[in-house]
Amino acid sequence: MPTISARLPSEEKAELDDVAALLSEDRSTTIRKALAEGLETLRIRVAVERYQSGDVSAAEAARIADLSVAEWLDVARERNLTTQLTLSDLELDADTAAEL
């Protein structure tokens, strides 16, 4: 497993240590979990922004978010997302969903 180092302000290190203690974990495990959850959140945020602006279809948003199309549609429904997709975009999404 590769090693990565990062510089943190004292306040963030203290927060990291507090969370690690709450979870009864070492700092490295807590960092890995926080990074995984943070990356998942960031991927979904980018997918939401691009889908909402009409830049990507539901299938492409699902790929960006690293979700299945069904999971993405749940995210979109939960967030009441709307978009300005064209008929061809919707047909592509339907074709992609049919392949699953």
PDB file of N, CA, C and O in Angstrom, residues 1-5 28 31-32 35:
ATOM      1  N   MET A   1       0.856  -1.167   0.000  1.00  0.00           N
ATOM      2  CA  MET A   1       0.000   0.000   0.000  1.00  0.00           C
ATOM      3  C   MET A   1       0.906   1.235   0.000  1.00  0.00           C
ATOM      4  O   MET A   1       1.788   1.357   0.844  1.00  0.00           O
ATOM      5  N   PRO A   2       0.688   2.162  -0.950  1.00  0.00           N
ATOM      6  CA  PRO A   2       1.521   3.361  -0.995  1.00  0.00           C
ATOM      7  C   PRO A   2       1.280   4.254   0.225  1.00  0.00           C
ATOM      8  O   PRO A   2       0.214   4.243   0.831  1.00  0.00           O
ATOM      9  N   THR A   3       2.290   5.036   0.548  1.00  0.00           N
ATOM     10  CA  THR A   3       2.196   5.981   1.652  1.00  0.00           C
ATOM     11  C   THR A   3       2.066   7.383   1.090  1.00  0.00           C
ATOM     12  O   THR A   3       2.772   7.747   0.155  1.00  0.00           O
ATOM     13  N   ILE A   4       1.157   8.152   1.664  1.00  0.00           N
ATOM     14  CA  ILE A   4       0.953   9.544   1.264  1.00  0.00           C
ATOM     15  C   ILE A   4       1.045  10.386   2.518  1.00  0.00           C
ATOM     16  O   ILE A   4       0.504  10.031   3.565  1.00  0.00           O
ATOM     17  N   SER A   5       1.707  11.514   2.414  1.00  0.00           N
ATOM     18  CA  SER A   5       1.765  12.407   3.574  1.00  0.00           C
ATOM     19  C   SER A   5       1.025  13.698   3.250  1.00  0.00           C
ATOM     20  O   SER A   5       0.899  14.086   2.098  1.00  0.00           O
ATOM     21  N   SER A  28      -4.426   6.340  11.106  1.00  0.00           N
ATOM     22  CA  SER A  28      -4.378   5.934   9.697  1.00  0.00           C
ATOM     23  C   SER A  28      -5.704   5.356   9.227  1.00  0.00           C
ATOM     24  O   SER A  28      -6.170   5.663   8.122  1.00  0.00           O
ATOM     25  N   ILE A  31      -8.164   8.182   8.841  1.00  0.00           N
ATOM     26  CA  ILE A  31      -7.861   8.965   7.632  1.00  0.00           C
ATOM     27  C   ILE A  31      -8.371   8.236   6.393  1.00  0.00           C
ATOM     28  O   ILE A  31      -8.995   8.841   5.512  1.00  0.00           O
ATOM     29  N   ARG A  32      -8.132   6.934   6.297  1.00  0.00           N
ATOM     30  CA  ARG A  32      -8.595   6.165   5.130  1.00  0.00           C
ATOM     31  C   ARG A  32     -10.115   6.204   5.017  1.00  0.00           C
ATOM     32  O   ARG A  32     -10.665   6.402   3.928  1.00  0.00           O
ATOM     33  N   LEU A  35     -11.204   9.761   4.003  1.00  0.00           N
ATOM     34  CA  LEU A  35     -10.889  10.006   2.599  1.00  0.00           C
ATOM     35  C   LEU A  35     -11.877   9.287   1.695  1.00  0.00           C
ATOM     36  O   LEU A  35     -12.397   9.874   0.738  1.00  0.00           O
TER      37      LEU A  35
END
